[in-house]
JSON list of C-alpha atoms and ligand atoms in Angstrom, two decimals:
[
{"chain": "A", "resi": 1, "resn": "UNK", "atom": "CA", "xyz": [-38.00, 7.45, -25.12]},
{"chain": "A", "resi": 2, "resn": "UNK", "atom": "CA", "xyz": [-36.35, 10.35, -23.17]},
{"chain": "A", "resi": 3, "resn": "UNK", "atom": "CA", "xyz": [-39.08, 10.32, -20.07]},
{"chain": "A", "resi": 4, "resn": "UNK", "atom": "CA", "xyz": [-38.06, 6.71, -19.65]},
{"chain": "A", "resi": 5, "resn": "UNK", "atom": "CA", "xyz": [-34.46, 7.60, -19.61]},
{"chain": "A", "resi": 6, "resn": "UNK", "atom": "CA", "xyz": [-35.55, 10.44, -17.12]},
{"chain": "A", "resi": 7, "resn": "UNK", "atom": "CA", "xyz": [-37.34, 7.69, -15.18]},
{"chain": "A", "resi": 8, "resn": "UNK", "atom": "CA", "xyz": [-34.76, 5.28, -14.79]},
{"chain": "A", "resi": 9, "resn": "UNK", "atom": "CA", "xyz": [-32.06, 7.43, -14.18]},
{"chain": "A", "resi": 10, "resn": "UNK", "atom": "CA", "xyz": [-34.27, 9.13, -11.04]},
{"chain": "A", "resi": 11, "resn": "UNK", "atom": "CA", "xyz": [-35.09, 5.65, -9.92]},
{"chain": "A", "resi": 12, "resn": "UNK", "atom": "CA", "xyz": [-31.70, 4.55, -10.34]},
{"chain": "A", "resi": 13, "resn": "UNK", "atom": "CA", "xyz": [-30.61, 7.55, -8.39]},
{"chain": "A", "resi": 14, "resn": "UNK", "atom": "CA", "xyz": [-33.31, 6.96, -5.74]},
{"chain": "A", "resi": 15, "resn": "UNK", "atom": "CA", "xyz": [-32.05, 3.40, -5.05]},
{"chain": "A", "resi": 16, "resn": "UNK", "atom": "CA", "xyz": [-28.50, 4.38, -4.58]},
{"chain": "A", "resi": 17, "resn": "UNK", "atom": "CA", "xyz": [-29.16, 7.21, -2.40]},
{"chain": "A", "resi": 18, "resn": "UNK", "atom": "CA", "xyz": [-31.49, 4.66, -0.27]},
{"chain": "A", "resi": 19, "resn": "UNK", "atom": "CA", "xyz": [-28.55, 2.19, -0.54]},
{"chain": "A", "resi": 20, "resn": "UNK", "atom": "CA", "xyz": [-25.89, 5.08, 0.88]},
{"chain": "A", "resi": 21, "resn": "UNK", "atom": "CA", "xyz": [-28.52, 5.85, 3.58]},
{"chain": "A", "resi": 22, "resn": "UNK", "atom": "CA", "xyz": [-28.63, 2.41, 4.71]},
{"chain": "A", "resi": 23, "resn": "UNK", "atom": "CA", "xyz": [-24.74, 2.43, 4.77]},
{"chain": "A", "resi": 24, "resn": "UNK", "atom": "CA", "xyz": [-24.24, 5.25, 6.67]},
{"chain": "A", "resi": 25, "resn": "UNK", "atom": "CA", "xyz": [-27.09, 4.21, 9.24]},
{"chain": "A", "resi": 26, "resn": "UNK", "atom": "CA", "xyz": [-25.27, 0.74, 9.47]},
{"chain": "A", "resi": 27, "resn": "UNK", "atom": "CA", "xyz": [-22.18, 2.51, 9.93]},
{"chain": "A", "resi": 28, "resn": "UNK", "atom": "CA", "xyz": [-23.58, 4.57, 13.17]},
{"chain": "A", "resi": 29, "resn": "UNK", "atom": "CA", "xyz": [-24.94, 1.20, 14.62]},
{"chain": "A", "resi": 30, "resn": "UNK", "atom": "CA", "xyz": [-28.20, 2.29, 14.18]},
{"chain": "A", "resi": 31, "resn": "UNK", "atom": "CA", "xyz": [-30.99, -0.42, 13.40]},
{"chain": "A", "resi": 32, "resn": "UNK", "atom": "CA", "xyz": [-34.33, -0.75, 13.42]},
{"chain": "A", "resi": 33, "resn": "UNK", "atom": "CA", "xyz": [-36.35, -2.05, 16.02]},
{"chain": "A", "resi": 34, "resn": "UNK", "atom": "CA", "xyz": [-39.44, -3.53, 16.82]},
{"chain": "A", "resi": 35, "resn": "UNK", "atom": "CA", "xyz": [-40.94, -3.75, 20.42]},
{"chain": "A", "resi": 36, "resn": "UNK", "atom": "CA", "xyz": [-42.99, -6.98, 20.89]},
{"chain": "A", "resi": 37, "resn": "UNK", "atom": "CA", "xyz": [-46.81, -6.47, 21.70]},
{"chain": "A", "resi": 38, "resn": "UNK", "atom": "CA", "xyz": [-46.51, -7.63, 25.74]},
{"chain": "A", "resi": 39, "resn": "UNK", "atom": "CA", "xyz": [-42.88, -6.91, 26.31]},
{"chain": "A", "resi": 40, "resn": "UNK", "atom": "CA", "xyz": [-43.15, -3.87, 28.64]},
{"chain": "A", "resi": 41, "resn": "UNK", "atom": "CA", "xyz": [-45.49, -4.12, 31.64]},
{"chain": "A", "resi": 42, "resn": "UNK", "atom": "CA", "xyz": [-48.74, -2.05, 32.14]},
{"chain": "A", "resi": 43, "resn": "UNK", "atom": "CA", "xyz": [-48.25, 0.52, 34.86]},
{"chain": "A", "resi": 44, "resn": "UNK", "atom": "CA", "xyz": [-51.29, 1.80, 37.05]},
{"chain": "A", "resi": 45, "resn": "UNK", "atom": "CA", "xyz": [-51.77, 5.50, 37.06]},
{"chain": "A", "resi": 46, "resn": "UNK", "atom": "CA", "xyz": [-50.90, 6.77, 40.60]},
{"chain": "A", "resi": 47, "resn": "UNK", "atom": "CA", "xyz": [-53.51, 8.75, 42.55]},
{"chain": "A", "resi": 48, "resn": "UNK", "atom": "CA", "xyz": [-50.86, 11.51, 42.54]},
{"chain": "A", "resi": 49, "resn": "UNK", "atom": "CA", "xyz": [-52.13, 12.49, 39.18]},
{"chain": "A", "resi": 50, "resn": "UNK", "atom": "CA", "xyz": [-55.79, 10.64, 38.23]},
{"chain": "A", "resi": 51, "resn": "UNK", "atom": "CA", "xyz": [-58.81, 9.96, 39.64]},
{"chain": "A", "resi": 52, "resn": "UNK", "atom": "CA", "xyz": [-60.15, 6.31, 39.15]},
{"chain": "A", "resi": 53, "resn": "UNK", "atom": "CA", "xyz": [-58.57, 3.60, 37.80]},
{"chain": "A", "resi": 54, "resn": "UNK", "atom": "CA", "xyz": [-55.90, 4.11, 35.01]},
{"chain": "A", "resi": 55, "resn": "UNK", "atom": "CA", "xyz": [-53.86, 1.41, 33.27]},
{"chain": "A", "resi": 56, "resn": "UNK", "atom": "CA", "xyz": [-50.48, 2.99, 31.28]},
{"chain": "A", "resi": 57, "resn": "UNK", "atom": "CA", "xyz": [-49.28, 0.87, 28.52]},
{"chain": "A", "resi": 58, "resn": "UNK", "atom": "CA", "xyz": [-45.99, 1.76, 27.72]},
{"chain": "A", "resi": 59, "resn": "UNK", "atom": "CA", "xyz": [-45.12, 1.92, 23.47]},
{"chain": "A", "resi": 60, "resn": "UNK", "atom": "CA", "xyz": [-42.12, 3.76, 23.06]},
{"chain": "A", "resi": 61, "resn": "UNK", "atom": "CA", "xyz": [-39.50, 5.83, 25.46]},
{"chain": "A", "resi": 62, "resn": "UNK", "atom": "CA", "xyz": [-37.73, 8.78, 24.11]},
{"chain": "A", "resi": 63, "resn": "UNK", "atom": "CA", "xyz": [-33.89, 8.28, 23.74]},
{"chain": "A", "resi": 64, "resn": "UNK", "atom": "CA", "xyz": [-31.37, 10.48, 21.99]},
{"chain": "A", "resi": 65, "resn": "UNK", "atom": "CA", "xyz": [-32.39, 10.12, 18.65]},
{"chain": "A", "resi": 66, "resn": "UNK", "atom": "CA", "xyz": [-36.03, 10.64, 19.16]},
{"chain": "A", "resi": 67, "resn": "UNK", "atom": "CA", "xyz": [-37.37, 13.16, 21.56]},
{"chain": "A", "resi": 68, "resn": "UNK", "atom": "CA", "xyz": [-41.24, 11.84, 22.01]},
{"chain": "A", "resi": 69, "resn": "UNK", "atom": "CA", "xyz": [-42.58, 9.06, 23.72]},
{"chain": "A", "resi": 70, "resn": "UNK", "atom": "CA", "xyz": [-45.68, 7.17, 23.55]},
{"chain": "A", "resi": 71, "resn": "UNK", "atom": "CA", "xyz": [-47.85, 5.53, 25.64]},
{"chain": "A", "resi": 72, "resn": "UNK", "atom": "CA", "xyz": [-51.44, 3.64, 25.49]},
{"chain": "A", "resi": 73, "resn": "UNK", "atom": "CA", "xyz": [-53.55, 5.21, 28.34]},
{"chain": "A", "resi": 74, "resn": "UNK", "atom": "CA", "xyz": [-57.46, 3.39, 29.56]},
{"chain": "A", "resi": 75, "resn": "UNK", "atom": "CA", "xyz": [-59.21, 5.16, 31.71]},
{"chain": "A", "resi": 76, "resn": "UNK", "atom": "CA", "xyz": [-61.91, 2.84, 33.28]},
{"chain": "A", "resi": 77, "resn": "UNK", "atom": "CA", "xyz": [-65.64, 4.84, 33.30]},
{"chain": "A", "resi": 78, "resn": "UNK", "atom": "CA", "xyz": [-65.43, 8.03, 35.45]},
{"chain": "A", "resi": 79, "resn": "UNK", "atom": "CA", "xyz": [-61.43, 8.23, 35.85]},
{"chain": "A", "resi": 80, "resn": "UNK", "atom": "CA", "xyz": [-59.51, 10.82, 34.62]},
{"chain": "A", "resi": 81, "resn": "UNK", "atom": "CA", "xyz": [-56.42, 12.76, 34.73]},
{"chain": "A", "resi": 82, "resn": "UNK", "atom": "CA", "xyz": [-55.57, 16.11, 37.24]},
{"chain": "A", "resi": 83, "resn": "UNK", "atom": "CA", "xyz": [-55.14, 19.29, 35.28]},
{"chain": "A", "resi": 84, "resn": "UNK", "atom": "CA", "xyz": [-52.01, 19.46, 33.78]},
{"chain": "A", "resi": 85, "resn": "UNK", "atom": "CA", "xyz": [-49.53, 21.33, 31.56]},
{"chain": "A", "resi": 86, "resn": "UNK", "atom": "CA", "xyz": [-47.34, 19.63, 28.95]},
{"chain": "A", "resi": 87, "resn": "UNK", "atom": "CA", "xyz": [-43.77, 21.94, 28.62]},
{"chain": "A", "resi": 88, "resn": "UNK", "atom": "CA", "xyz": [-43.67, 20.53, 24.63]},
{"chain": "A", "resi": 89, "resn": "UNK", "atom": "CA", "xyz": [-47.48, 20.02, 24.33]},
{"chain": "A", "resi": 90, "resn": "UNK", "atom": "CA", "xyz": [-49.02, 16.43, 23.83]},
{"chain": "A", "resi": 91, "resn": "UNK", "atom": "CA", "xyz": [-51.15, 14.64, 20.82]},
{"chain": "A", "resi": 92, "resn": "UNK", "atom": "CA", "xyz": [-53.87, 12.50, 21.62]},
{"chain": "A", "resi": 93, "resn": "UNK", "atom": "CA", "xyz": [-55.47, 9.63, 19.38]},
{"chain": "A", "resi": 94, "resn": "UNK", "atom": "CA", "xyz": [-58.76, 7.95, 20.69]},
{"chain": "A", "resi": 95, "resn": "UNK", "atom": "CA", "xyz": [-58.75, 4.57, 19.63]},
{"chain": "A", "resi": 96, "resn": "UNK", "atom": "CA", "xyz": [-61.66, 2.93, 21.99]},
{"chain": "A", "resi": 97, "resn": "UNK", "atom": "CA", "xyz": [-64.46, 3.90, 23.76]},
{"chain": "A", "resi": 98, "resn": "UNK", "atom": "CA", "xyz": [-66.02, 7.07, 24.74]},
{"chain": "A", "resi": 99, "resn": "UNK", "atom": "CA", "xyz": [-64.04, 10.43, 26.49]},
{"chain": "A", "resi": 100, "resn": "UNK", "atom": "CA", "xyz": [-64.21, 13.90, 27.62]},
{"chain": "A", "resi": 101, "resn": "UNK", "atom": "CA", "xyz": [-61.34, 16.68, 27.69]},
{"chain": "A", "resi": 102, "resn": "UNK", "atom": "CA", "xyz": [-61.52, 19.93, 28.75]},
{"chain": "A", "resi": 103, "resn": "UNK", "atom": "CA", "xyz": [-59.04, 23.32, 28.23]},
{"chain": "A", "resi": 104, "resn": "UNK", "atom": "CA", "xyz": [-59.27, 25.51, 31.56]},
{"chain": "A", "resi": 105, "resn": "UNK", "atom": "CA", "xyz": [-62.19, 28.15, 30.93]},
{"chain": "A", "resi": 106, "resn": "UNK", "atom": "CA", "xyz": [-63.67, 26.18, 28.12]},
{"chain": "A", "resi": 107, "resn": "UNK", "atom": "CA", "xyz": [-66.87, 23.37, 28.24]},
{"chain": "A", "resi": 108, "resn": "UNK", "atom": "CA", "xyz": [-65.85, 19.94, 28.13]},
{"chain": "A", "resi": 109, "resn": "UNK", "atom": "CA", "xyz": [-65.85, 17.93, 25.12]},
{"chain": "A", "resi": 110, "resn": "UNK", "atom": "CA", "xyz": [-66.40, 14.25, 23.97]},
{"chain": "A", "resi": 111, "resn": "UNK", "atom": "CA", "xyz": [-63.83, 12.69, 22.35]},
{"chain": "A", "resi": 112, "resn": "UNK", "atom": "CA", "xyz": [-64.18, 9.40, 20.14]},
{"chain": "A", "resi": 113, "resn": "UNK", "atom": "CA", "xyz": [-62.16, 6.94, 18.77]},
{"chain": "A", "resi": 114, "resn": "UNK", "atom": "CA", "xyz": [-60.19, 8.46, 15.82]},
{"chain": "A", "resi": 115, "resn": "UNK", "atom": "CA", "xyz": [-60.15, 11.63, 16.87]},
{"chain": "A", "resi": 116, "resn": "UNK", "atom": "CA", "xyz": [-57.05, 13.55, 17.47]},
{"chain": "A", "resi": 117, "resn": "UNK", "atom": "CA", "xyz": [-56.90, 15.94, 20.12]},
{"chain": "A", "resi": 118, "resn": "UNK", "atom": "CA", "xyz": [-53.91, 18.62, 20.55]},
{"chain": "A", "resi": 119, "resn": "UNK", "atom": "CA", "xyz": [-53.14, 19.88, 23.34]},
{"chain": "A", "resi": 120, "resn": "UNK", "atom": "CA", "xyz": [-50.55, 22.70, 22.88]},
{"chain": "A", "resi": 121, "resn": "UNK", "atom": "CA", "xyz": [-47.66, 23.86, 25.15]},
{"chain": "A", "resi": 122, "resn": "UNK", "atom": "CA", "xyz": [-48.48, 25.13, 28.39]},
{"chain": "A", "resi": 123, "resn": "UNK", "atom": "CA", "xyz": [-52.45, 25.12, 27.88]},
{"chain": "A", "resi": 124, "resn": "UNK", "atom": "CA", "xyz": [-54.13, 23.35, 31.02]},
{"chain": "A", "resi": 125, "resn": "UNK", "atom": "CA", "xyz": [-56.43, 20.71, 30.23]},
{"chain": "A", "resi": 126, "resn": "UNK", "atom": "CA", "xyz": [-57.54, 17.31, 31.48]},
{"chain": "A", "resi": 127, "resn": "UNK", "atom": "CA", "xyz": [-58.57, 13.96, 29.76]},
{"chain": "A", "resi": 128, "resn": "UNK", "atom": "CA", "xyz": [-60.19, 10.93, 30.90]},
{"chain": "A", "resi": 129, "resn": "UNK", "atom": "CA", "xyz": [-63.15, 8.66, 30.45]},
{"chain": "A", "resi": 130, "resn": "UNK", "atom": "CA", "xyz": [-66.97, 9.62, 30.20]},
{"chain": "A", "resi": 131, "resn": "UNK", "atom": "CA", "xyz": [-68.83, 8.68, 33.55]},
{"chain": "A", "resi": 132, "resn": "UNK", "atom": "CA", "xyz": [-70.60, 5.46, 31.33]},
{"chain": "A", "resi": 133, "resn": "UNK", "atom": "CA", "xyz": [-67.64, 4.09, 29.28]},
{"chain": "A", "resi": 134, "resn": "UNK", "atom": "CA", "xyz": [-64.19, 3.50, 29.29]},
{"chain": "A", "resi": 135, "resn": "UNK", "atom": "CA", "xyz": [-61.74, 5.22, 27.03]},
{"chain": "A", "resi": 136, "resn": "UNK", "atom": "CA", "xyz": [-58.06, 4.64, 25.74]},
{"chain": "A", "resi": 137, "resn": "UNK", "atom": "CA", "xyz": [-56.04, 6.96, 23.98]},
{"chain": "A", "resi": 138, "resn": "UNK", "atom": "CA", "xyz": [-52.58, 7.27, 22.76]},
{"chain": "A", "resi": 139, "resn": "UNK", "atom": "CA", "xyz": [-50.62, 9.87, 24.19]},
{"chain": "A", "resi": 140, "resn": "UNK", "atom": "CA", "xyz": [-47.32, 11.19, 22.08]},
{"chain": "A", "resi": 141, "resn": "UNK", "atom": "CA", "xyz": [-45.51, 13.71, 24.05]},
{"chain": "A", "resi": 142, "resn": "UNK", "atom": "CA", "xyz": [-42.16, 15.36, 23.71]},
{"chain": "A", "resi": 143, "resn": "UNK", "atom": "CA", "xyz": [-39.39, 15.59, 26.37]},
{"chain": "A", "resi": 144, "resn": "UNK", "atom": "CA", "xyz": [-38.25, 19.03, 27.30]},
{"chain": "A", "resi": 145, "resn": "UNK", "atom": "CA", "xyz": [-35.28, 18.02, 29.54]},
{"chain": "A", "resi": 146, "resn": "UNK", "atom": "CA", "xyz": [-35.03, 14.02, 30.06]},
{"chain": "A", "resi": 147, "resn": "UNK", "atom": "CA", "xyz": [-37.90, 12.73, 31.54]},
{"chain": "A", "resi": 148, "resn": "UNK", "atom": "CA", "xyz": [-40.27, 15.90, 31.91]},
{"chain": "A", "resi": 149, "resn": "UNK", "atom": "CA", "xyz": [-43.43, 15.81, 29.62]},
{"chain": "A", "resi": 150, "resn": "UNK", "atom": "CA", "xyz": [-45.68, 16.96, 32.01]},
{"chain": "A", "resi": 151, "resn": "UNK", "atom": "CA", "xyz": [-46.39, 19.36, 34.89]},
{"chain": "A", "resi": 152, "resn": "UNK", "atom": "CA", "xyz": [-49.17, 18.53, 37.00]},
{"chain": "A", "resi": 153, "resn": "UNK", "atom": "CA", "xyz": [-51.81, 20.47, 38.64]},
{"chain": "A", "resi": 154, "resn": "UNK", "atom": "CA", "xyz": [-55.01, 20.27, 41.27]},
{"chain": "A", "resi": 155, "resn": "UNK", "atom": "CA", "xyz": [-57.50, 17.08, 40.85]},
{"chain": "A", "resi": 156, "resn": "UNK", "atom": "CA", "xyz": [-60.37, 17.99, 38.67]},
{"chain": "A", "resi": 157, "resn": "UNK", "atom": "CA", "xyz": [-63.77, 17.78, 40.84]},
{"chain": "A", "resi": 158, "resn": "UNK", "atom": "CA", "xyz": [-66.80, 15.95, 40.59]},
{"chain": "A", "resi": 159, "resn": "UNK", "atom": "CA", "xyz": [-68.44, 19.36, 39.75]},
{"chain": "A", "resi": 160, "resn": "UNK", "atom": "CA", "xyz": [-66.02, 20.09, 36.80]},
{"chain": "A", "resi": 161, "resn": "UNK", "atom": "CA", "xyz": [-66.34, 16.89, 35.96]},
{"chain": "A", "resi": 162, "resn": "UNK", "atom": "CA", "xyz": [-70.18, 16.59, 35.51]},
{"chain": "A", "resi": 163, "resn": "UNK", "atom": "CA", "xyz": [-70.33, 20.27, 34.24]},
{"chain": "A", "resi": 164, "resn": "UNK", "atom": "CA", "xyz": [-71.96, 19.30, 30.92]},
{"chain": "B", "resi": 201, "resn": "LIG", "atom": "MN1", "xyz": [-52.57, 15.84, 28.72]}
]
């Protein structure tokens, strides 16, 4: 009985604190938002930063409350990013196809759906599709300063791309 009362008390306080949290959020004018699939236009990856055909489907932007932004990036076979560095790191979640990634000075590695690649702060790397398969990954980056999630470097040469 004592246990039951304790449980009830805990549940009640959980409900009360959750309610208080909601009231607090409402006071500050915040609300959950749902960005519907198809609301945000796809963008073609610029030749300045990518080799081959790349499509970026924005998922969400950083704002005052959240420092991360997310996008889904689809690389056609053979397409890849240029070498680059993330000032606050990056997480990649592969969602389709077969891809490749490489850290400067290390071997090219194959990545597949469900794999999560962590690109730490300041580590030079690239990512893209395998030669005969497209690849889609979700990319999550944090901004160091508004809009700054990547520092672009040189192209990945065919020799570097094919060195497997
Ligand atoms: Mn990256």
